[in-house]
PDB file of C-alpha atoms in Angstrom:
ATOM      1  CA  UNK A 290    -218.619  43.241  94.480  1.00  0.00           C
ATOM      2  CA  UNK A 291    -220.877  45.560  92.405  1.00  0.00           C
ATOM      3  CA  UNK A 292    -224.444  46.225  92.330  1.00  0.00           C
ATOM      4  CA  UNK A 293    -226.206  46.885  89.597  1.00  0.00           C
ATOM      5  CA  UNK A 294    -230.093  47.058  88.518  1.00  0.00           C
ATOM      6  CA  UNK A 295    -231.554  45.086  86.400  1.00  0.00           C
ATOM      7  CA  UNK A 296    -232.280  47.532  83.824  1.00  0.00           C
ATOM      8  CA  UNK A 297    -228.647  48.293  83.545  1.00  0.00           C
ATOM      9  CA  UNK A 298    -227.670  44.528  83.056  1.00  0.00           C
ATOM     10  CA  UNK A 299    -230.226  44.369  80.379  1.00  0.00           C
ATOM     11  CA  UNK A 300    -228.338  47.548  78.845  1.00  0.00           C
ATOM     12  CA  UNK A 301    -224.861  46.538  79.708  1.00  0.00           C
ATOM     13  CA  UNK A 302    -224.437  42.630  79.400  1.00  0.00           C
ATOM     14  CA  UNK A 303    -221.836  42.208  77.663  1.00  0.00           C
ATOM     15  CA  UNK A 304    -219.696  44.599  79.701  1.00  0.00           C
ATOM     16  CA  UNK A 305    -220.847  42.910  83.233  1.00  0.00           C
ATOM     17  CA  UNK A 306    -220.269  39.144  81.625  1.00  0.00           C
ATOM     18  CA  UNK A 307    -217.071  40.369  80.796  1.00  0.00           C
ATOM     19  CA  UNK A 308    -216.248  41.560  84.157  1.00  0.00           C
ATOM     20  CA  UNK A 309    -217.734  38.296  85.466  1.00  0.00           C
ATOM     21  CA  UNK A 310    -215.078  36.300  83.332  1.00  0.00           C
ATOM     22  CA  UNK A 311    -212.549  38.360  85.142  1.00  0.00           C
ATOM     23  CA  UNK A 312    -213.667  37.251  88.481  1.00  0.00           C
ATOM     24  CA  UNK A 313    -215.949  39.827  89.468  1.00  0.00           C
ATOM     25  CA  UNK A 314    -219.089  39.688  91.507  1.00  0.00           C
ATOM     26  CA  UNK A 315    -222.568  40.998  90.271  1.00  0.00           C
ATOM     27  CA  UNK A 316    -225.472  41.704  92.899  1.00  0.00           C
ATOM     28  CA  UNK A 317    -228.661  42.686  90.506  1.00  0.00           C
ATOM     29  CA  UNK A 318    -231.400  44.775  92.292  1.00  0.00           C
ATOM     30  CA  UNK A 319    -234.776  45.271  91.167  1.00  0.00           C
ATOM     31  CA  UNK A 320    -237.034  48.089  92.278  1.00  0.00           C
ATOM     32  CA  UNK A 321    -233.995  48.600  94.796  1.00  0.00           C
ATOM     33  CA  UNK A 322    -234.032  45.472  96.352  1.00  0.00           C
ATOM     34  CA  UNK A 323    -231.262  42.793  95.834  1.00  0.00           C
ATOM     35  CA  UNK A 324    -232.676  39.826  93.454  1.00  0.00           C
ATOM     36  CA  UNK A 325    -229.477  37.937  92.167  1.00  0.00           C
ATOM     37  CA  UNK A 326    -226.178  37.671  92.444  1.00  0.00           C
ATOM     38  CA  UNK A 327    -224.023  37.183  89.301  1.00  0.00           C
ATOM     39  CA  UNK A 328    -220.983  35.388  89.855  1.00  0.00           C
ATOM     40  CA  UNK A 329    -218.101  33.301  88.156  1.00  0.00           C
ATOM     41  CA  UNK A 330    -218.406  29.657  87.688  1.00  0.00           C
ATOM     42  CA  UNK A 331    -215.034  29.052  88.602  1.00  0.00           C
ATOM     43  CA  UNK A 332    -211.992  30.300  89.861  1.00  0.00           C
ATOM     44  CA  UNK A 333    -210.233  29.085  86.482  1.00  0.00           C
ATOM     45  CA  UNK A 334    -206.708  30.147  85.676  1.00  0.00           C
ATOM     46  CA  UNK A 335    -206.114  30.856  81.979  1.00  0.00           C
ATOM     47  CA  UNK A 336    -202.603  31.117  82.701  1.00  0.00           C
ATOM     48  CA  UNK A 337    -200.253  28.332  85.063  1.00  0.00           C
ATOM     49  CA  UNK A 338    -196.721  29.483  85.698  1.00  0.00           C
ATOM     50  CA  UNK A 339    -194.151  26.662  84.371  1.00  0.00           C
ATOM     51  CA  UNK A 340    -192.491  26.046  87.809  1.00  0.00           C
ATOM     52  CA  UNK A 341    -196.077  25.322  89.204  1.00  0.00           C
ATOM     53  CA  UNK A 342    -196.487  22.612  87.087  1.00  0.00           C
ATOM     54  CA  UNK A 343    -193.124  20.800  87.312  1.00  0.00           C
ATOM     55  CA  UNK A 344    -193.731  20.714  90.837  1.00  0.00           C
ATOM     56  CA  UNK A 345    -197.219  19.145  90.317  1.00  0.00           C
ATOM     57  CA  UNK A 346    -195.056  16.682  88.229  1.00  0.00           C
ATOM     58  CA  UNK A 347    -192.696  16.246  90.886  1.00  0.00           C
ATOM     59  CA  UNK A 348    -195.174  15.260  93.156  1.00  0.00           C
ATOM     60  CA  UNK A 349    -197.318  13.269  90.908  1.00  0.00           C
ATOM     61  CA  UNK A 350    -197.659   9.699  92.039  1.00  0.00           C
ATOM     62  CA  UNK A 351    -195.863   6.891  90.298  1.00  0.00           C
ATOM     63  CA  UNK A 352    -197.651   5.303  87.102  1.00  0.00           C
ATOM     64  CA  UNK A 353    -197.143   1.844  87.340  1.00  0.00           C
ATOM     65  CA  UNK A 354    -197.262   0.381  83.640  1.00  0.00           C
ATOM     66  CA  UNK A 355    -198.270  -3.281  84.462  1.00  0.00           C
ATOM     67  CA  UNK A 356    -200.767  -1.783  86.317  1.00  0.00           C
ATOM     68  CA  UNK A 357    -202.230   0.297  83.513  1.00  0.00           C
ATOM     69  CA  UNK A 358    -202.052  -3.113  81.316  1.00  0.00           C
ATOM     70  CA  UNK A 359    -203.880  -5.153  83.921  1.00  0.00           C
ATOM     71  CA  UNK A 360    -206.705  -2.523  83.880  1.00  0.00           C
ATOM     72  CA  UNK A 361    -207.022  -2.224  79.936  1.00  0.00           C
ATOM     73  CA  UNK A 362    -207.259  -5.581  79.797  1.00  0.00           C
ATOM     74  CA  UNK A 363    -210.121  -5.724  82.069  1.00  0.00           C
ATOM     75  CA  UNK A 364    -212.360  -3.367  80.513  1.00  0.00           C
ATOM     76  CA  UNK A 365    -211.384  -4.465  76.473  1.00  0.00           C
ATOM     77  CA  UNK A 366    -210.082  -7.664  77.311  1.00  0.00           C
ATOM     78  CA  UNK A 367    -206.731  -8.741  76.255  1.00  0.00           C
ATOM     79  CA  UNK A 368    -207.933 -11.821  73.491  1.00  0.00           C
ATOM     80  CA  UNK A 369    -207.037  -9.426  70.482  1.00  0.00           C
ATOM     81  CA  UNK A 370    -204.137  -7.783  71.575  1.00  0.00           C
ATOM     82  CA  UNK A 371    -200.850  -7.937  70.060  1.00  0.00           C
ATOM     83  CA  UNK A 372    -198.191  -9.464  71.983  1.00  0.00           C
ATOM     84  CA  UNK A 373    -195.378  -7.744  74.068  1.00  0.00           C
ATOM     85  CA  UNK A 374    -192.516  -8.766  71.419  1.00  0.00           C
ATOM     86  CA  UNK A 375    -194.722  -8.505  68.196  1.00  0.00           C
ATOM     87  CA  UNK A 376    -194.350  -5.064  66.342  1.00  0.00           C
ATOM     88  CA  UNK A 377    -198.432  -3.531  66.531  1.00  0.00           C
ATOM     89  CA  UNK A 378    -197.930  -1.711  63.355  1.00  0.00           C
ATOM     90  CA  UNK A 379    -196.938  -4.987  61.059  1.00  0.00           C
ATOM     91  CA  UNK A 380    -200.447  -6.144  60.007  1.00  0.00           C
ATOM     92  CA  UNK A 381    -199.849  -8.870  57.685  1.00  0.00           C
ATOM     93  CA  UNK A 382    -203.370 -10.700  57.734  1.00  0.00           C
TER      94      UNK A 382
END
């Protein structure tokens, strides 16, 4: 954590919104006493190593397909869909 005052985040913003991107924490003082903090939004990772995310995919729950079809037809309704053996790109109308 850093503490600054507000005239130098007025000078300096760019620089201390920079550092805030990076994870660092901001307290602003004014006339010596501690106003604000300034502080990331989120802990986001711009990076995710590859073996962390096939384990997340090894541990992802099953997708069950008639599932999925039973709850697209609920919310569009299934009265214009194309059937199971019918080929969806052949539109001969």
């Amino acid at each position: 954590m850093k503490t600054i005052t507000q005239r130098e985040l007025a000078a300096r913003s760019k620089i201390v919104l920079d550092d805030v991107e990076a994870g660092e924490v901001y307290h602003i003082t004014r006339n010596g006493v501690e106003i604000a903090e300034v502080r990331p939004l989120s802990t986001r990772r711009r990076f995710v190593p590859v073996e962390e995310l096939q384990q997340r995919w090894r541990n992802a729950p099953p997708v069950s397909h008639a599932r999925m079809r039973e709850e697209a037809d609920e919310f569009f309704g299934d009265e214009d869909r194309v059937g199971d053996d019918a080929n969806a790109w052949d539109r001969r109308d």
